[in-house]
mmCIF file of C-alpha atoms and ligand atoms in Angstrom:
data_model
loop_
_atom_site.group_PDB
_atom_site.id
_atom_site.type_symbol
_atom_site.label_atom_id
_atom_site.label_comp_id
_atom_site.label_asym_id
_atom_site.label_seq_id
_atom_site.Cartn_x
_atom_site.Cartn_y
_atom_site.Cartn_z
ATOM 1 C CA MET G 554 -33.758 45.264 22.479
ATOM 2 C CA GLU G 555 -30.160 45.340 22.019
ATOM 3 C CA THR G 556 -27.189 45.027 24.369
ATOM 4 C CA ARG G 557 -24.491 47.820 24.256
ATOM 5 C CA THR G 558 -20.875 46.863 24.957
ATOM 6 C CA THR G 559 -18.480 49.415 26.405
ATOM 7 C CA GLU G 560 -15.000 49.007 27.919
ATOM 8 C CA VAL G 561 -15.341 51.200 31.063
ATOM 9 C CA ALA G 562 -12.025 50.489 32.617
ATOM 10 C CA ASP G 563 -8.889 48.657 31.417
ATOM 11 C CA GLY G 564 -9.987 45.108 30.493
ATOM 12 C CA ILE G 565 -13.348 45.567 32.011
ATOM 13 C CA TYR G 566 -16.452 45.499 29.701
ATOM 14 C CA GLN G 567 -19.946 46.664 30.526
ATOM 15 C CA PHE G 568 -22.946 45.054 28.780
ATOM 16 C CA THR G 569 -26.203 47.205 28.962
ATOM 17 C CA THR G 570 -29.632 46.270 27.996
ATOM 18 C CA TYR G 571 -32.390 48.790 28.226
ATOM 19 C CA VAL G 572 -35.883 47.327 28.723
ATOM 20 C CA PRO G 573 -38.353 49.939 27.513
ATOM 21 C CA GLU G 574 -41.454 48.373 29.182
ATOM 22 C CA ALA G 575 -39.760 48.680 32.582
ATOM 23 C CA ASP G 576 -37.901 51.971 31.827
ATOM 24 C CA PHE G 577 -34.946 50.300 33.427
ATOM 25 C CA SER G 578 -31.485 49.026 32.317
ATOM 26 C CA PHE G 579 -29.534 46.078 33.297
ATOM 27 C CA ASN G 580 -25.728 45.794 33.199
ATOM 28 C CA GLN G 581 -23.433 42.828 33.329
ATOM 29 C CA TYR G 582 -19.614 43.180 33.568
ATOM 30 C CA LEU G 583 -16.780 41.113 32.236
ATOM 31 C CA VAL G 584 -13.451 41.240 33.759
ATOM 32 C CA THR G 585 -10.968 39.876 31.257
ATOM 33 C CA GLY G 586 -7.784 37.922 32.152
ATOM 34 C CA GLU G 587 -6.502 34.438 32.168
ATOM 35 C CA GLU G 588 -9.536 33.345 34.053
ATOM 36 C CA PRO G 589 -12.337 35.635 32.771
ATOM 37 C CA LEU G 590 -14.944 36.617 35.283
ATOM 38 C CA LEU G 591 -18.599 37.631 34.618
ATOM 39 C CA PHE G 592 -20.350 39.753 37.316
ATOM 40 C CA HIS G 593 -24.157 39.551 37.065
ATOM 41 C CA THR G 594 -25.639 37.181 34.711
ATOM 42 C CA GLY G 595 -28.921 38.877 33.765
ATOM 43 C CA GLY G 596 -32.320 37.173 33.850
ATOM 44 C CA ARG G 597 -32.928 34.031 31.803
ATOM 45 C CA GLY G 598 -34.722 35.991 29.010
ATOM 46 C CA LEU G 599 -31.684 38.157 28.471
ATOM 47 C CA PHE G 600 -29.263 35.299 27.983
ATOM 48 C CA PRO G 601 -29.336 35.183 24.175
ATOM 49 C CA LEU G 602 -28.566 38.858 23.941
ATOM 50 C CA VAL G 603 -25.987 39.110 26.694
ATOM 51 C CA SER G 604 -24.119 35.828 25.855
ATOM 52 C CA GLU G 605 -23.840 37.036 22.174
ATOM 53 C CA ALA G 606 -22.419 40.362 23.387
ATOM 54 C CA VAL G 607 -19.939 38.701 25.807
ATOM 55 C CA GLY G 608 -18.951 36.272 22.964
ATOM 56 C CA ARG G 609 -17.809 39.269 20.876
ATOM 57 C CA VAL G 610 -15.215 40.018 23.529
ATOM 58 C CA VAL G 611 -14.173 36.591 24.669
ATOM 59 C CA PRO G 612 -15.400 33.108 23.733
ATOM 60 C CA VAL G 613 -18.191 32.292 26.194
ATOM 61 C CA ASP G 614 -16.739 28.819 26.859
ATOM 62 C CA THR G 615 -13.547 30.372 28.242
ATOM 63 C CA LEU G 616 -15.405 31.998 31.194
ATOM 64 C CA ARG G 617 -13.917 30.754 34.488
ATOM 65 C CA TRP G 618 -15.860 32.541 37.102
ATOM 66 C CA ILE G 619 -19.541 33.734 37.475
ATOM 67 C CA SER G 620 -20.355 35.952 40.291
ATOM 68 C CA PHE G 621 -23.043 38.515 41.363
ATOM 69 C CA GLY G 622 -24.116 40.533 44.342
ATOM 70 C CA HIS G 623 -27.115 38.590 45.620
ATOM 71 C CA VAL G 624 -29.633 35.970 44.677
ATOM 72 C CA GLU G 625 -32.281 37.740 42.491
ATOM 73 C CA SER G 626 -33.367 37.177 38.913
ATOM 74 C CA ASP G 627 -31.435 39.996 37.327
ATOM 75 C CA GLU G 628 -28.326 39.225 39.228
ATOM 76 C CA CYS G 629 -28.331 35.416 38.635
ATOM 77 C CA GLY G 630 -31.389 34.212 36.730
ATOM 78 C CA SER G 631 -29.369 32.758 33.816
ATOM 79 C CA MET G 632 -26.618 31.352 36.075
ATOM 80 C CA ASN G 633 -27.169 27.786 34.906
ATOM 81 C CA GLN G 634 -27.371 28.742 31.230
ATOM 82 C CA TRP G 635 -23.948 30.315 31.730
ATOM 83 C CA LEU G 636 -22.644 27.143 33.484
ATOM 84 C CA ALA G 637 -23.878 25.062 30.631
ATOM 85 C CA ALA G 638 -22.276 27.397 28.007
ATOM 86 C CA ALA G 639 -19.014 27.606 29.880
ATOM 87 C CA PRO G 640 -18.024 24.116 31.033
ATOM 88 C CA ARG G 641 -14.932 25.459 33.101
ATOM 89 C CA ALA G 642 -16.921 28.095 34.870
ATOM 90 C CA THR G 643 -17.672 28.131 38.674
ATOM 91 C CA VAL G 644 -20.101 30.363 40.535
ATOM 92 C CA ALA G 645 -18.287 32.354 43.139
ATOM 93 C CA HIS G 646 -20.180 33.905 45.986
ATOM 94 C CA ASN G 647 -20.012 34.257 49.691
ATOM 95 C CA ILE G 648 -20.537 31.598 52.322
ATOM 96 C CA THR G 649 -24.005 32.764 53.272
ATOM 97 C CA ALA G 650 -25.273 32.618 49.656
ATOM 98 C CA CYS G 651 -23.809 29.193 49.032
ATOM 99 C CA LEU G 652 -25.252 27.636 52.254
ATOM 100 C CA VAL G 653 -28.648 29.383 51.831
ATOM 101 C CA SER G 654 -29.268 29.224 48.117
ATOM 102 C CA LEU G 655 -26.553 28.363 45.687
ATOM 103 C CA ASN G 656 -25.468 24.854 46.831
ATOM 104 C CA ASP G 657 -28.985 23.974 45.871
ATOM 105 C CA LEU G 658 -29.727 26.331 42.886
ATOM 106 C CA ALA G 659 -26.503 26.113 40.927
ATOM 107 C CA ASP G 660 -26.029 23.164 38.577
ATOM 108 C CA ARG G 661 -22.435 22.799 39.651
ATOM 109 C CA GLU G 662 -20.942 23.261 43.107
ATOM 110 C CA PRO G 663 -20.120 26.978 43.692
ATOM 111 C CA ARG G 664 -16.905 28.376 45.317
ATOM 112 C CA ALA G 665 -17.602 29.867 48.715
ATOM 113 C CA LEU G 666 -15.633 33.027 49.432
ATOM 114 C CA ALA G 667 -15.132 34.590 52.874
ATOM 115 C CA ASP G 668 -15.219 38.331 53.324
ATOM 116 C CA GLY G 669 -11.864 39.723 51.978
ATOM 117 C CA ASP G 670 -10.972 36.607 49.868
ATOM 118 C CA VAL G 671 -9.153 37.445 46.669
ATOM 119 C CA LEU G 672 -9.489 35.681 43.383
ATOM 120 C CA ASP G 673 -6.398 36.280 41.263
ATOM 121 C CA ILE G 674 -7.832 35.794 37.766
ATOM 122 C CA GLY G 675 -4.551 36.575 35.981
ATOM 123 C CA GLY G 676 -4.525 40.184 35.134
ATOM 124 C CA HIS G 677 -6.875 41.325 37.777
ATOM 125 C CA ARG G 678 -7.116 40.684 41.511
ATOM 126 C CA ILE G 679 -10.723 40.428 42.501
ATOM 127 C CA ARG G 680 -11.691 40.891 46.278
ATOM 128 C CA TRP G 681 -15.010 39.684 47.556
ATOM 129 C CA ILE G 682 -16.597 41.998 50.231
ATOM 130 C CA ASP G 683 -19.573 41.059 52.275
ATOM 131 C CA THR G 684 -22.296 43.765 52.627
ATOM 132 C CA PRO G 685 -25.177 41.987 54.398
ATOM 133 C CA HIS G 686 -28.482 43.580 53.620
ATOM 134 C CA VAL G 687 -26.791 46.384 51.664
ATOM 135 C CA PRO G 688 -28.614 47.353 49.543
ATOM 136 C CA HIS G 689 -30.678 44.189 50.160
ATOM 137 C CA ALA G 690 -30.461 40.459 50.882
ATOM 138 C CA TRP G 691 -28.774 38.675 53.680
ATOM 139 C CA GLU G 692 -26.122 37.294 51.305
ATOM 140 C CA ALA G 693 -25.356 40.638 49.657
ATOM 141 C CA GLY G 694 -21.857 41.471 48.654
ATOM 142 C CA VAL G 695 -19.787 43.433 46.108
ATOM 143 C CA ILE G 696 -16.451 42.715 44.382
ATOM 144 C CA TYR G 697 -13.504 45.056 44.026
ATOM 145 C CA ASP G 698 -11.000 44.818 41.341
ATOM 146 C CA GLU G 699 -7.751 45.843 43.101
ATOM 147 C CA THR G 700 -5.986 46.135 39.797
ATOM 148 C CA THR G 701 -8.118 48.924 38.242
ATOM 149 C CA ARG G 702 -9.649 50.025 41.546
ATOM 150 C CA THR G 703 -13.143 49.396 40.198
ATOM 151 C CA LEU G 704 -15.886 48.562 42.659
ATOM 152 C CA PHE G 705 -18.712 46.564 41.159
ATOM 153 C CA CYS G 706 -21.316 47.876 43.452
ATOM 154 C CA GLY G 707 -24.308 46.072 42.155
ATOM 155 C CA ASP G 708 -27.685 47.662 43.074
ATOM 156 C CA LEU G 709 -25.957 50.470 45.055
ATOM 157 C CA PHE G 710 -26.723 53.842 43.316
ATOM 158 C CA THR G 711 -29.432 52.358 41.153
ATOM 159 C CA HIS G 712 -30.729 54.673 38.431
ATOM 160 C CA GLY G 713 -34.024 54.271 36.514
ATOM 161 C CA GLY G 714 -34.302 54.938 32.813
ATOM 162 C CA ASN G 715 -31.822 54.642 29.902
ATOM 163 C CA ASN G 716 -28.327 55.876 30.857
ATOM 164 C CA PRO G 717 -25.068 56.508 29.169
ATOM 165 C CA ALA G 718 -22.221 53.963 29.630
ATOM 166 C CA SER G 719 -20.339 56.141 31.929
ATOM 167 C CA THR G 720 -20.435 59.485 33.560
ATOM 168 C CA ASP G 721 -18.538 61.871 35.737
ATOM 169 C CA GLY G 722 -21.698 63.874 36.621
ATOM 170 C CA ASP G 723 -24.141 63.722 39.542
ATOM 171 C CA ILE G 724 -25.050 60.150 40.544
ATOM 172 C CA MET G 725 -26.734 60.999 43.844
ATOM 173 C CA GLY G 726 -29.836 62.735 42.348
ATOM 174 C CA PRO G 727 -30.957 59.791 40.230
ATOM 175 C CA THR G 728 -30.050 57.394 43.158
ATOM 176 C CA ILE G 729 -32.244 59.295 45.591
ATOM 177 C CA ALA G 730 -35.083 59.460 43.025
ATOM 178 C CA ALA G 731 -34.854 55.691 42.474
ATOM 179 C CA GLU G 732 -34.823 55.020 46.255
ATOM 180 C CA ASP G 733 -37.894 57.209 46.806
ATOM 181 C CA LEU G 734 -39.629 55.298 43.995
ATOM 182 C CA PHE G 735 -38.616 51.652 44.551
ATOM 183 C CA HIS G 736 -37.757 51.463 48.263
ATOM 184 C CA TYR G 737 -35.202 48.932 47.330
ATOM 185 C CA SER G 738 -32.737 49.338 50.175
ATOM 186 C CA SER G 739 -33.165 47.258 53.316
ATOM 187 C CA LEU G 740 -31.996 49.826 55.878
ATOM 188 C CA THR G 741 -30.544 48.479 59.076
ATOM 189 C CA PRO G 742 -28.488 50.112 61.927
ATOM 190 C CA ALA G 743 -25.410 48.949 60.124
ATOM 191 C CA SER G 744 -26.193 50.208 56.547
ATOM 192 C CA GLY G 745 -24.262 53.502 56.800
ATOM 193 C CA ALA G 746 -21.244 51.846 58.304
ATOM 194 C CA THR G 747 -21.102 49.122 55.668
ATOM 195 C CA VAL G 748 -21.150 51.704 52.935
ATOM 196 C CA ARG G 749 -18.499 53.752 54.693
ATOM 197 C CA ARG G 750 -16.211 50.683 54.696
ATOM 198 C CA LEU G 751 -16.474 50.707 50.830
ATOM 199 C CA ALA G 752 -15.517 54.428 50.816
ATOM 200 C CA ASP G 753 -12.183 53.445 52.426
ATOM 201 C CA LEU G 754 -11.174 51.459 49.285
ATOM 202 C CA ASP G 755 -9.869 54.313 47.182
ATOM 203 C CA VAL G 756 -12.175 53.480 44.256
ATOM 204 C CA VAL G 757 -11.562 55.033 40.798
ATOM 205 C CA THR G 758 -14.681 53.683 39.032
ATOM 206 C CA LEU G 759 -17.994 52.662 40.475
ATOM 207 C CA ALA G 760 -19.533 49.967 38.139
ATOM 208 C CA LEU G 761 -23.289 50.339 38.732
ATOM 209 C CA MET G 762 -25.605 47.536 37.774
ATOM 210 C CA HIS G 763 -28.498 49.860 36.967
ATOM 211 C CA GLY G 764 -26.866 53.043 35.692
ATOM 212 C CA PRO G 765 -23.620 54.373 34.262
ATOM 213 C CA ALA G 766 -20.101 53.500 35.280
ATOM 214 C CA PHE G 767 -19.102 56.544 37.373
ATOM 215 C CA GLY G 768 -15.568 58.011 37.158
ATOM 216 C CA GLY G 769 -16.028 61.009 39.358
ATOM 217 C CA ASP G 770 -15.233 61.349 43.055
ATOM 218 C CA CYS G 771 -16.170 57.800 44.187
ATOM 219 C CA HIS G 772 -15.077 58.371 47.823
ATOM 220 C CA THR G 773 -17.455 61.252 48.284
ATOM 221 C CA ALA G 774 -20.251 59.559 46.454
ATOM 222 C CA LEU G 775 -19.979 56.483 48.740
ATOM 223 C CA LEU G 776 -19.942 58.856 51.814
ATOM 224 C CA ASP G 777 -23.012 60.666 50.497
ATOM 225 C CA LEU G 778 -24.829 57.296 50.051
ATOM 226 C CA ALA G 779 -23.914 56.275 53.603
ATOM 227 C CA GLY G 780 -25.125 59.659 54.898
ATOM 228 C CA GLY G 781 -28.274 59.304 53.024
ATOM 229 C CA TYR G 782 -28.905 55.949 54.620
ATOM 230 C CA ASP G 783 -28.233 57.316 58.087
ATOM 231 C CA LYS G 784 -30.753 60.154 57.355
ATOM 232 C CA ARG G 785 -33.430 57.911 56.178
ATOM 233 C CA ILE G 786 -33.079 55.659 59.324
ATOM 234 C CA ALA G 787 -33.083 58.782 61.636
ATOM 235 C CA ASP G 788 -36.030 60.222 59.901
ATOM 236 C CA ALA G 789 -37.966 56.993 60.215
ATOM 237 C CA GLY G 790 -37.377 56.912 63.941
HETATM 238 FE FE1 LIG I 940 -31.185 43.416 43.720
HETATM 239 FE FE1 LIG I 941 -29.989 44.487 40.271
#
């Protein structure tokens, strides 16, 4: 396996590792600045590959923030390896994640963010947004870089397979196929409304965790995703 590095927006680097046995790919994102921020850590087994790739962009020990969408292995499995490699780094996540899991799991005390809180990392302003149960997990959330209008949307729009670093093409087809296959979204009566709030952000780039960075019409894509959630809920009733 190898980890591909691509600058997908100004000062934002995507690290992609395709795992052939799973026919699935995992992205981490680095937001550069005075206080570099890593979004998603990758699982423990990926740490050697991903940390080497990140280290080719910034020294790993200069990382200041480690964040991720929710508490699962691919999002945060190597969290403590990163904390060990980057002595000034702090895990940043929402209040729910800290209270339920991270105050216990993280080797150093995490920073608890409220919905809408902004981390000014020097060069990028990163807003935390709670998205409970979207696409899954009580503590779920996303981050939005107000500076480049990049939404780090985690598992939203998950694609299977090996994907290019970025695309302007259709992302709904692969998203629907993955949902039909994996059933990974925890659909609740609020799911559509939660995604519609993200559509209001005027997003320029959707930084997918499992799939390409999308530079097409992000507003419409988010509305389509919300509508798709509504339809699945209605059809289930
Ligand atoms: Fe997940
Ligand atoms: Fe994921």
